[in-house]
Amino acid sequence: MQVWRYLSKHVLEPDHPYSLHAMLLKMVYHDWDIDVKGPIPVWIPTAEGIRDTNLAAFMTTFQAEEWQRAKTGNPQADLGLLQRISHSDPEAFWPPVLDHLRIHFHQKPSRILQSASNPDDVRWLPGARLNIAESALCMRDQDAPALLWAEEEAPDHIHALTLGELRLRAQRFAAALRAAGHMPGQAIAIDMPMTVEAVIAYFGIVLAGCAAVSIADSFAPAEIAMRLRISNAAAIVTQDVIGRGDKLHPLYTRVVEAKAPRAVVVPANASAGLQVSLRRGDVSWEDFLKAAPMHGSFQAHVADALDVTNILFSSGTTGEPKAIPWTHVTPIRCGVDGWAHQDVRRGDVVAWPTNLGWMMGPWLLYAALLNGAAVALFQGSPLRRAFGIFVERAQVNVLGLVPSIAKAWRASGCMKGLRWTALRCYSSTGEASAPEDYHWLMARGGYKPVIEICGGTEIGGGFLAGSMLQPQCPSTFSTPTMGSNFVLLPAAGGQSMHGDLTALVGELAVVPPLLGSSQRLLNRDHHSVYYKDMEAVAGTSTPLRRHGDEFERLPNGYYRALGRCDDTMNLGGIKVSSVELERACMEGVPSIMEAAAVGVPAPGGGPEQLVLFLVPRGKREDVATVKRQCQAAIRSKLNPHFKVERVLWRDSLPRTASNKVMRRVLRDELKSHSRL
């Protein structure tokens, strides 16, 4: 490993052909037995790099009794011990972490965790009163940058907003909400790109004691309307249009078509003003803020720790998405993930192309600001060279992405010649990645690790991740996150805990309790969704928490994601059910009598691809034509980002005795053909 570390740091350059990187890696590790040692480590931390991490610094002052008794003094060797204590002894682990994150309590909790036999009845931080937005905005250097941004047309022209300026503008938005009659507990939706105004509105909503309702700006009117109805939103913050390249795409008109409540409308181009006519009662961003005093500090609403700050939605495992409330506790999970795994430090710059409509938007804000870092926002496509220039000029230290972005960069060569010298690590989530793409990505950054993270909206962050203290192998996870625990449930039965080095495949189930994870849903029975029919944690009466992903534990104790256990798939980071996709195609394409949608990994690994098996209503039509029609139907009824990879005609679909479509048979059929 030392030879490879030297070559990767001192010999290989980002612009060397990837074939050279791959050839040297293969030569150095020519005798590496992956069946015994697991996948090849492409990034190996140095002793100095380990010492500089947040976790290594934390280890020097951590006082838990078991820690003091069992630690070795070697941060890399002690990581497993710290991780285990973080879950088994929350009363010892969380107080110093909360101090580091500068969580400001108006009333301190009586303890960290109040236990209960039902995981939905446990209470984190009982008795605490706080406002988590106040902790993010008010407890750090007010002159430090909080937001950096640039437009796609001028990616090297970096704008900045200090933490103090962000706080004042968020307080003013909160005051405007109050002046408009919005009281604590009301839901206020946000449906717009992740701009400075979106961040101001988000924190303003939380400061006011209201709940931000997260709606993605790509949704069709019906999807917007559904989320507004479920959340009972009293108002919505949106944008007139969305600019992509030289094209303008409507957003406000979709919000109006969804019959949204009163809208506060931000102009996409401030100098040009609003490019739409407003409904009666709707108001521009500028006019809405005029109702608030220009000066004077809005006092944050002090809330119970379990009051709702954000209503997010599962990305769709049934027709109606699960409405998942985040409390004032949930963002602490975001903060500790960033601190412990992405190693976000005070003064860092963190970039992650995302949107407040998905959990990674709020996650990014809290993971950065609670750790004293700035958020970098790019107003444009992350797939083009302009984004890479922005990363270079903004001196980004932590760069998050989904695998499809890396795949696009590699295919186009658009990042060639750029030097991301400030970069310390990448991070990836949302979908499975391809090892070769992520080796390329590591090389593109001068051999920086990709910290994979797996979790979900209902977790508030991750339960499985990588670490800057451990060697990193592309497309694998090396450790449970701090404060979490899980087991694998192999098909043969039993439970395999983390730490058992037996290589096996099984469904991953979370061991509760987990700080930040959901304990209720707004439109479903939480216990039925996550705990019904789950076996108990070995040796206890506490049920395991269902997550639904299948994982492989590798010979080195790392993990690889294998996809969903059920009939949902992950397309571009969005979970969607087969039923929804099938319904869209059958309703939108008259020539289809039956449809079965399955997700399969891309050749060589990577994000799932959508394959449609179709039974014709009569004569089989041209496959290319039907594929276009299905794509149009899915784009119109569900999401424009869902791509149909293949369409296959069949005379009939395989079914069970009870007439259920056996999609697993179709998936296995595709996999067997791919091996031929």
PDB file of N, CA and C in Angstrom, residues 39-43 435 438-439 450 470-478:
ATOM      1  N   PRO A  39     -11.658  -5.499  -1.543  1.00  0.00           N
ATOM      2  CA  PRO A  39     -11.271  -4.654  -2.679  1.00  0.00           C
ATOM      3  C   PRO A  39      -9.993  -3.877  -2.413  1.00  0.00           C
ATOM      4  N   ILE A  40      -9.359  -3.450  -3.484  1.00  0.00           N
ATOM      5  CA  ILE A  40      -8.078  -2.739  -3.393  1.00  0.00           C
ATOM      6  C   ILE A  40      -8.293  -1.338  -2.837  1.00  0.00           C
ATOM      7  N   PRO A  41      -7.517  -0.939  -1.815  1.00  0.00           N
ATOM      8  CA  PRO A  41      -7.612   0.441  -1.313  1.00  0.00           C
ATOM      9  C   PRO A  41      -6.910   1.409  -2.266  1.00  0.00           C
ATOM     10  N   VAL A  42      -7.656   2.376  -2.762  1.00  0.00           N
ATOM     11  CA  VAL A  42      -7.107   3.347  -3.713  1.00  0.00           C
ATOM     12  C   VAL A  42      -6.617   4.602  -2.999  1.00  0.00           C
ATOM     13  N   TRP A  43      -7.167   4.883  -1.824  1.00  0.00           N
ATOM     14  CA  TRP A  43      -6.691   6.014  -1.015  1.00  0.00           C
ATOM     15  C   TRP A  43      -6.276   5.489   0.354  1.00  0.00           C
ATOM     16  N   PRO A 435     -17.108   1.381  -9.305  1.00  0.00           N
ATOM     17  CA  PRO A 435     -15.737   1.523  -8.792  1.00  0.00           C
ATOM     18  C   PRO A 435     -14.785   2.203  -9.763  1.00  0.00           C
ATOM     19  N   TYR A 438     -15.271   5.926  -9.808  1.00  0.00           N
ATOM     20  CA  TYR A 438     -14.809   6.605  -8.599  1.00  0.00           C
ATOM     21  C   TYR A 438     -13.303   6.522  -8.425  1.00  0.00           C
ATOM     22  N   HIS A 439     -12.648   5.541  -9.027  1.00  0.00           N
ATOM     23  CA  HIS A 439     -11.182   5.605  -9.108  1.00  0.00           C
ATOM     24  C   HIS A 439     -10.797   6.795  -9.983  1.00  0.00           C
ATOM     25  N   VAL A 450     -13.237   9.257  -1.721  1.00  0.00           N
ATOM     26  CA  VAL A 450     -14.680   9.441  -1.851  1.00  0.00           C
ATOM     27  C   VAL A 450     -15.322   8.821  -0.617  1.00  0.00           C
ATOM     28  N   GLN A 470      -9.552   5.749   7.688  1.00  0.00           N
ATOM     29  CA  GLN A 470      -9.400   4.403   7.139  1.00  0.00           C
ATOM     30  C   GLN A 470      -9.068   4.461   5.652  1.00  0.00           C
ATOM     31  N   PRO A 471      -8.332   3.468   5.141  1.00  0.00           N
ATOM     32  CA  PRO A 471      -8.176   3.380   3.684  1.00  0.00           C
ATOM     33  C   PRO A 471      -9.552   3.299   3.030  1.00  0.00           C
ATOM     34  N   GLN A 472      -9.674   3.891   1.849  1.00  0.00           N
ATOM     35  CA  GLN A 472     -10.962   3.897   1.161  1.00  0.00           C
ATOM     36  C   GLN A 472     -10.850   3.187  -0.189  1.00  0.00           C
ATOM     37  N   CYS A 473     -11.788   2.284  -0.409  1.00  0.00           N
ATOM     38  CA  CYS A 473     -11.890   1.536  -1.657  1.00  0.00           C
ATOM     39  C   CYS A 473     -13.098   2.079  -2.415  1.00  0.00           C
ATOM     40  N   PRO A 474     -12.968   2.364  -3.693  1.00  0.00           N
ATOM     41  CA  PRO A 474     -14.097   2.950  -4.423  1.00  0.00           C
ATOM     42  C   PRO A 474     -15.369   2.122  -4.290  1.00  0.00           C
ATOM     43  N   SER A 475     -16.474   2.854  -4.085  1.00  0.00           N
ATOM     44  CA  SER A 475     -17.815   2.258  -4.064  1.00  0.00           C
ATOM     45  C   SER A 475     -18.041   1.310  -2.892  1.00  0.00           C
ATOM     46  N   THR A 476     -17.369   1.569  -1.771  1.00  0.00           N
ATOM     47  CA  THR A 476     -17.601   0.774  -0.567  1.00  0.00           C
ATOM     48  C   THR A 476     -17.792   1.690   0.636  1.00  0.00           C
ATOM     49  N   PHE A 477     -18.299   1.105   1.707  1.00  0.00           N
ATOM     50  CA  PHE A 477     -18.501   1.796   2.984  1.00  0.00           C
ATOM     51  C   PHE A 477     -17.625   1.095   4.022  1.00  0.00           C
ATOM     52  N   SER A 478     -16.959   1.870   4.866  1.00  0.00           N
ATOM     53  CA  SER A 478     -15.997   1.263   5.783  1.00  0.00           C
ATOM     54  C   SER A 478     -16.442   1.213   7.233  1.00  0.00           C
TER      55      SER A 478
END
